[in-house]
PDB file of C-alpha atoms in Angstrom:
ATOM      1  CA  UNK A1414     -28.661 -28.853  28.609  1.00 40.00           C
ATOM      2  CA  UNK A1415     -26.025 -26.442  26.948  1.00 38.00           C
ATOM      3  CA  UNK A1416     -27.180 -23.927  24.467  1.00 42.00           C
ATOM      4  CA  UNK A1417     -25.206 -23.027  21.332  1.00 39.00           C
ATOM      5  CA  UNK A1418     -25.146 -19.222  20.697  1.00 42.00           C
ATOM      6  CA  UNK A1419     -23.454 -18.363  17.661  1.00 45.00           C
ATOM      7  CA  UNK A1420     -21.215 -15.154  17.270  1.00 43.00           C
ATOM      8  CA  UNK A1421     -22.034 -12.266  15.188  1.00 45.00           C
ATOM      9  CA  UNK A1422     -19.222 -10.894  14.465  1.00 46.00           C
ATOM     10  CA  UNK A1423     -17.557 -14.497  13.784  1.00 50.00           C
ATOM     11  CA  UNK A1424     -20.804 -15.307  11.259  1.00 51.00           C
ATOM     12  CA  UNK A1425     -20.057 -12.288   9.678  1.00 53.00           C
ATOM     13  CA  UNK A1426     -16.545 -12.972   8.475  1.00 65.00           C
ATOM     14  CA  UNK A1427     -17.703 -16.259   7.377  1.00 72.00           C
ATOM     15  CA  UNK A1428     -20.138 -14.759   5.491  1.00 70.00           C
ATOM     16  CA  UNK A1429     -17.101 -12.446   4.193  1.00 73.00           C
ATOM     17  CA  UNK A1430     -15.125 -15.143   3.691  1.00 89.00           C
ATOM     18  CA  UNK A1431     -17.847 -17.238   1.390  1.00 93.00           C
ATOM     19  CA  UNK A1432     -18.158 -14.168  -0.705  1.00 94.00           C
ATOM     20  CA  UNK A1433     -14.516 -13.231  -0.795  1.00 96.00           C
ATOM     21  CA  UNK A1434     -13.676 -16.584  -2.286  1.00 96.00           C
ATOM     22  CA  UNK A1435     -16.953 -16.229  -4.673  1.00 97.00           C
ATOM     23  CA  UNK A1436     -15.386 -13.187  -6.372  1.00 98.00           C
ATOM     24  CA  UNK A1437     -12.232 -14.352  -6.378  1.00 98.00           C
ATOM     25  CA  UNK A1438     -13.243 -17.280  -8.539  1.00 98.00           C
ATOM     26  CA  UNK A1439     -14.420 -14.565 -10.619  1.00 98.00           C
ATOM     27  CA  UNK A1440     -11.294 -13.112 -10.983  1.00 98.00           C
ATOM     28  CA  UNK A1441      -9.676 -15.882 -11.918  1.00 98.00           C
ATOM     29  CA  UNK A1442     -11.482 -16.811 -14.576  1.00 98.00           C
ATOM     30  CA  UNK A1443     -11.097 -13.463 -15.920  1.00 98.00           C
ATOM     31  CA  UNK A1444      -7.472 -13.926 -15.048  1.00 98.00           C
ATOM     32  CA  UNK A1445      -7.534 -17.423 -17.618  1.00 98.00           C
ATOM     33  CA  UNK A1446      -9.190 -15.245 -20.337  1.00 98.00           C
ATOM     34  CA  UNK A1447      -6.094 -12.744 -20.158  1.00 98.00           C
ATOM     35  CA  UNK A1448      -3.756 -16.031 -20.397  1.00 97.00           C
ATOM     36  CA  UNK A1449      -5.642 -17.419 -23.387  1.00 96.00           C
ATOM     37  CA  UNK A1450      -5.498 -13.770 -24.675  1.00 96.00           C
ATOM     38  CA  UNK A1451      -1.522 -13.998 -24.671  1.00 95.00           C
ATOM     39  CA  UNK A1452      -1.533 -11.131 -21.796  1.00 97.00           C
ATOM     40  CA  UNK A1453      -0.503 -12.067 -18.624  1.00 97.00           C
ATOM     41  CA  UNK A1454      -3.553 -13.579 -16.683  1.00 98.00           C
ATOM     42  CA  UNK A1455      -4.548 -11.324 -13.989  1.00 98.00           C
ATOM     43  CA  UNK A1456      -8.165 -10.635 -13.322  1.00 98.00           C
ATOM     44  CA  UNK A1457      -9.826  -7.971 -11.176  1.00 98.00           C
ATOM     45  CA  UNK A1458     -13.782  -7.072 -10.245  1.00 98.00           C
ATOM     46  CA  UNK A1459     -14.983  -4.527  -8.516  1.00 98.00           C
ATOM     47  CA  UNK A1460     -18.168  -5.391  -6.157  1.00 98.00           C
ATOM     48  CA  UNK A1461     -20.552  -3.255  -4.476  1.00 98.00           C
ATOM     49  CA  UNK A1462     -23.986  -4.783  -2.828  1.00 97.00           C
ATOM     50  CA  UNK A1463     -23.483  -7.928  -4.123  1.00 96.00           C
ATOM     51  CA  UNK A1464     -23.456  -7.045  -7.402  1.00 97.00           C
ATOM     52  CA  UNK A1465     -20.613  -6.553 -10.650  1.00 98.00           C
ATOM     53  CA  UNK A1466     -20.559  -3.072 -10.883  1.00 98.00           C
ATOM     54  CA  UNK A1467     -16.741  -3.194 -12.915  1.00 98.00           C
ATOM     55  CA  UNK A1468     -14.645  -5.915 -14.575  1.00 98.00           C
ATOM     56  CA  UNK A1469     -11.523  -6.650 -16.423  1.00 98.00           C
ATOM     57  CA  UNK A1470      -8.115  -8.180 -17.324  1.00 98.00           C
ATOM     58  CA  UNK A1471      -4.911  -7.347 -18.127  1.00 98.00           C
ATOM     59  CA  UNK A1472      -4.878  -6.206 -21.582  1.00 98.00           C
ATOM     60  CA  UNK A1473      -1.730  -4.246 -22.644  1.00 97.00           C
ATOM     61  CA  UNK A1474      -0.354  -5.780 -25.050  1.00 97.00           C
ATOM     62  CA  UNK A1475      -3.704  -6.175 -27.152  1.00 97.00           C
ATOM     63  CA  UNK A1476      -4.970  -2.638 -26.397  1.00 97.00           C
ATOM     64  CA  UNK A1477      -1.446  -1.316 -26.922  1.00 97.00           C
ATOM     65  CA  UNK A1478      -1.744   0.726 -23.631  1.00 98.00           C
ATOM     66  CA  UNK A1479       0.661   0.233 -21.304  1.00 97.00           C
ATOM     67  CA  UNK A1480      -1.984   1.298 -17.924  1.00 98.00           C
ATOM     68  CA  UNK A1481      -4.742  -1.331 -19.260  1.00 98.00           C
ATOM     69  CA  UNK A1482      -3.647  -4.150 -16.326  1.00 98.00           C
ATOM     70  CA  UNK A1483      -6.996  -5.677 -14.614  1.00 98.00           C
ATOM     71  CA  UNK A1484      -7.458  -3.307 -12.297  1.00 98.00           C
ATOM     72  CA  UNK A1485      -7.460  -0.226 -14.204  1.00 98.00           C
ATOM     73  CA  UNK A1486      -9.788  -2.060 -16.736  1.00 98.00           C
ATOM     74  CA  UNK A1487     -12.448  -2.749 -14.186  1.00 98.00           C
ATOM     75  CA  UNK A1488     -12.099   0.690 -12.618  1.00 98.00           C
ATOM     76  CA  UNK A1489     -12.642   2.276 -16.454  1.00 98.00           C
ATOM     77  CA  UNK A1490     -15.288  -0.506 -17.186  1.00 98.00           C
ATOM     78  CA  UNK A1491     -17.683   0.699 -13.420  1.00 98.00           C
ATOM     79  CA  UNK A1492     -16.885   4.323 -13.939  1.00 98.00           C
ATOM     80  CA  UNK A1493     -18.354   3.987 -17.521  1.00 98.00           C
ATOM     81  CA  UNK A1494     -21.305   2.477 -16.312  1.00 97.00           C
ATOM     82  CA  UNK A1495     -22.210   4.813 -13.025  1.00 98.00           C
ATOM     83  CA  UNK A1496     -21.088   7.281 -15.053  1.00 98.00           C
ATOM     84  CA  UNK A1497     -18.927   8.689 -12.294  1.00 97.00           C
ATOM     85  CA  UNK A1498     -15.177   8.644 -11.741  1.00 97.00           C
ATOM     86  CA  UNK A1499     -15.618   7.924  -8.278  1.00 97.00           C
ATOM     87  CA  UNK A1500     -17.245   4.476  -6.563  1.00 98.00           C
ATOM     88  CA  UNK A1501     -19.678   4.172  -4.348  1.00 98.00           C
ATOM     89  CA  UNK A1502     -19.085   3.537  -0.827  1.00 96.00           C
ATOM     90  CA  UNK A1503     -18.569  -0.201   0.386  1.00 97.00           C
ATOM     91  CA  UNK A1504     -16.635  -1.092  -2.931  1.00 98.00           C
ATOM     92  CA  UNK A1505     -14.294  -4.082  -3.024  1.00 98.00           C
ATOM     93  CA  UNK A1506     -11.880  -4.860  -5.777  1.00 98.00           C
ATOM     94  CA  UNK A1507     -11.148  -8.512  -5.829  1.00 98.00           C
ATOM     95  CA  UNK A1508      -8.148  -9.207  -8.209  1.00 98.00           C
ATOM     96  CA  UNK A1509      -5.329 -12.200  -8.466  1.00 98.00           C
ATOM     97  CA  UNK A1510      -2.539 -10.136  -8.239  1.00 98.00           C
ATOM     98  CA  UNK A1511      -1.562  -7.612  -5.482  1.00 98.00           C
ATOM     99  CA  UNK A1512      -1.514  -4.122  -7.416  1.00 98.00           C
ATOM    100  CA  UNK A1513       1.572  -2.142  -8.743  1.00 98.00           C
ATOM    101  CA  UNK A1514       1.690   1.618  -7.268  1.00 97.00           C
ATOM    102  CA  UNK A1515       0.014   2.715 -10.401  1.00 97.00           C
ATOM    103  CA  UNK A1516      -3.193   0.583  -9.786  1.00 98.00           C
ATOM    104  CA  UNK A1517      -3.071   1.639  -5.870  1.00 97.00           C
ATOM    105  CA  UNK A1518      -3.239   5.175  -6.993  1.00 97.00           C
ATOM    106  CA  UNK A1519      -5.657   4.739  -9.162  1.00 98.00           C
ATOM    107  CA  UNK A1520      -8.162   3.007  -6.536  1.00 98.00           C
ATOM    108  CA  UNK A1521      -7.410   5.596  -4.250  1.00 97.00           C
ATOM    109  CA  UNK A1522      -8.832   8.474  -6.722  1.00 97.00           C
ATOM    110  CA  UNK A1523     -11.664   5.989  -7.162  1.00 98.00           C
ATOM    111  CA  UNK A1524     -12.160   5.437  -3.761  1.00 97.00           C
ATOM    112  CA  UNK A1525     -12.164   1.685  -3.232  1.00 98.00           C
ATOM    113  CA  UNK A1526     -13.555   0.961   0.391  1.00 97.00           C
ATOM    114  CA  UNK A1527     -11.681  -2.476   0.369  1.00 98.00           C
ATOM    115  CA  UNK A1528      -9.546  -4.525  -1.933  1.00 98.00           C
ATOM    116  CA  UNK A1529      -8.860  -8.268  -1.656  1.00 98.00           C
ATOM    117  CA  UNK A1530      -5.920  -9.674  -3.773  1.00 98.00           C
ATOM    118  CA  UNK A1531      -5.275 -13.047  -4.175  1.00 97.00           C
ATOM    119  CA  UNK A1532      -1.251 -13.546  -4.698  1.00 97.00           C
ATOM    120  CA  UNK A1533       1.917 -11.202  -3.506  1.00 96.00           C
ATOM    121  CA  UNK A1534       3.727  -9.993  -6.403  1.00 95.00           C
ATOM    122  CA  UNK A1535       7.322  -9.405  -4.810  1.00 93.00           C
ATOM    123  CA  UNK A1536       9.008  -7.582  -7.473  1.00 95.00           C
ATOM    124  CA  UNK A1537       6.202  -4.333  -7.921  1.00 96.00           C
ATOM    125  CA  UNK A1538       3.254  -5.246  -5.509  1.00 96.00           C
ATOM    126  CA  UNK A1539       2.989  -2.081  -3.366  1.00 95.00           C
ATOM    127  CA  UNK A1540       0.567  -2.933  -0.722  1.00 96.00           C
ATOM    128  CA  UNK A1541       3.042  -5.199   1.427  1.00 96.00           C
ATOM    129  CA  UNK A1542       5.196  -6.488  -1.248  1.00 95.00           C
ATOM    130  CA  UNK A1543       8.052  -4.173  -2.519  1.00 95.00           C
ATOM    131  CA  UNK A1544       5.783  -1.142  -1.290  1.00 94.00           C
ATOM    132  CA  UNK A1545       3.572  -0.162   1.601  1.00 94.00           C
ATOM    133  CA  UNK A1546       1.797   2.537  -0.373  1.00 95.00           C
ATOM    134  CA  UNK A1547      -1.384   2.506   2.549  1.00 93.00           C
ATOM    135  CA  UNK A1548       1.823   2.963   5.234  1.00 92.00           C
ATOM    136  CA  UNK A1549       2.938   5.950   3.207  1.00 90.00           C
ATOM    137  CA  UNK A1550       0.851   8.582   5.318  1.00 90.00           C
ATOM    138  CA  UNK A1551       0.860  10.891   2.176  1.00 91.00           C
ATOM    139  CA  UNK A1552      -2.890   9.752   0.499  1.00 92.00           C
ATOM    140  CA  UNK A1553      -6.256  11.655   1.175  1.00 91.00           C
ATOM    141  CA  UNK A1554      -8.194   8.525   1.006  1.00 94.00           C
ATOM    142  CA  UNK A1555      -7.112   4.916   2.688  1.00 95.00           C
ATOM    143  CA  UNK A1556      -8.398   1.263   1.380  1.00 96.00           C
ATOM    144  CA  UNK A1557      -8.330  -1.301   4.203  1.00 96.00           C
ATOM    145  CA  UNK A1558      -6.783  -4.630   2.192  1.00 96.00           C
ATOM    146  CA  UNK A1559      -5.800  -7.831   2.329  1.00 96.00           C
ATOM    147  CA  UNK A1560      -3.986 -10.710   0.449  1.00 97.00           C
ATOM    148  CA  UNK A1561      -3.954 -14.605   0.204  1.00 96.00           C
ATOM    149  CA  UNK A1562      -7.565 -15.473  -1.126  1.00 96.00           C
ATOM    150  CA  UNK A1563      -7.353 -18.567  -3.665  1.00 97.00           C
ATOM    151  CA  UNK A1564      -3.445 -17.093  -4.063  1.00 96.00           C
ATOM    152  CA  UNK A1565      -1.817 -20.929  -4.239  1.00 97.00           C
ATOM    153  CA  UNK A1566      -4.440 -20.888  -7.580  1.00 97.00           C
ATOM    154  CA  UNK A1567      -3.530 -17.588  -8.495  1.00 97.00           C
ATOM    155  CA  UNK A1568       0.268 -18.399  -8.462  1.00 96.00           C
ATOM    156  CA  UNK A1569      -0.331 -21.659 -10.277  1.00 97.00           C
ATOM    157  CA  UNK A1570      -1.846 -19.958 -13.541  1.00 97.00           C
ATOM    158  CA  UNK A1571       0.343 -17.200 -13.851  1.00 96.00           C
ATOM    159  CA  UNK A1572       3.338 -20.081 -12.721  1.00 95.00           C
ATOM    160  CA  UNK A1573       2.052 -21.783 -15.932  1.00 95.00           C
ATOM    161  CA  UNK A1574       1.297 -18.959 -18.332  1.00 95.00           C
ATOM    162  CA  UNK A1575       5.375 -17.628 -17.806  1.00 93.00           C
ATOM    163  CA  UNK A1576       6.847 -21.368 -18.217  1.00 92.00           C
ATOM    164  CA  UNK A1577       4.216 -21.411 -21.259  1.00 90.00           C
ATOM    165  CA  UNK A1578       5.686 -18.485 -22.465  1.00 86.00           C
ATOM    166  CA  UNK A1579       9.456 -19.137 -21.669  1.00 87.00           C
ATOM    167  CA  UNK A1580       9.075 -22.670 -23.625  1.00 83.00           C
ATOM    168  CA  UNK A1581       7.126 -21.138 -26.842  1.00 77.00           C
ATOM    169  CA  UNK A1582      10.050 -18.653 -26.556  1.00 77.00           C
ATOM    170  CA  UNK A1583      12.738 -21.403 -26.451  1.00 70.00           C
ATOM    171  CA  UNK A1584      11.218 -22.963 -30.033  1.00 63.00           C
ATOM    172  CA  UNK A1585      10.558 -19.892 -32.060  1.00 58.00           C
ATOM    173  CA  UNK A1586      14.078 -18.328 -31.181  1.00 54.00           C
ATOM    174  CA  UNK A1587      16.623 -21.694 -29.908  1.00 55.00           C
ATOM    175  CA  UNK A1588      19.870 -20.225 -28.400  1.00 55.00           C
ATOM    176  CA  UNK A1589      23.154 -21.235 -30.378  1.00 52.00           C
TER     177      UNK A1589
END
């Protein structure tokens, strides 16, 4: 007779896992609202005990601000509601798009415990992508993150919202 024990530690990052891809589904559909908004479709929510406590989209173009990307709307959007500038501990951003320096800043002044991002952005992601900002050694406050969640759907709506965009682009102004 063999007994099956089952792993702590292992249940608990398959719990992590479940919920990581939860609020990442979240995030995309924010993401698609930003697409259908003519910005470009990256979504962001912040989590902490299992509950919304911030959410957004990239919205600079409509709010004519150039900081408004997702992150910086969900960050605005929970400190509004807690009524405090900084998070609570055990805070996880989950957003389609790994962040530009100015949204890693800004979640280190928050104090995001934890970020999850769903696809690299090569050209100004600056958690592993064109930057290590968390390598940097010069922050007072450190995020543990990671990348990859739901990124292959991630990459497919912003692949389609920029060949979208490029086409539209082609018809209202048709090269010589």
């Amino acid at each position: 007779m063999s007994l099956s024990v089952e792993d702590p530690l292992n249940s608990v990052s398959e719990n992590r896992s479940k919920q990581d891809m939860v609020w990442m589904q979240h995030a995309l559909r924010l993401a698609s609202t930003a697409a259908e908004c003519g910005e470009v479709p990256v979504g962001a929510v912040l989590v902490h005990a299992d509950h919304i406590i911030g959410q957004g989209y990239n919205q600079p173009i409509s709010s004519h601000d150039p900081t408004a990307h997702a992150e910086i709307v969900a960050l605005r959007d929970a400190c509004r509601q807690l009524q405090n500038y900084r998070l609570p501990t055990d805070t996880t951003l989950y957003v389609t798009l790994e962040p530009c320096t100015q949204c890693v800043g800004a979640l280190v002044h928050a104090r995001v415990t934890r970020v999850v991002y769903a696809a690299t952005e090569p050209r100004a992601g600056s958690l592993v992508s064109a930057r290590q900002l968390m390598q940097a050694g010069f922050f007072n406050h450190y995020f543990s993150y990671e990348g990859g969640v739901l990124a292959d759907e991630s990459r497919q709506l912003l692949r389609f919202f920029f060949r979208q965009r490029r086409k539209h682009a082609k018809i209202t102004d048709p090269q010589p």
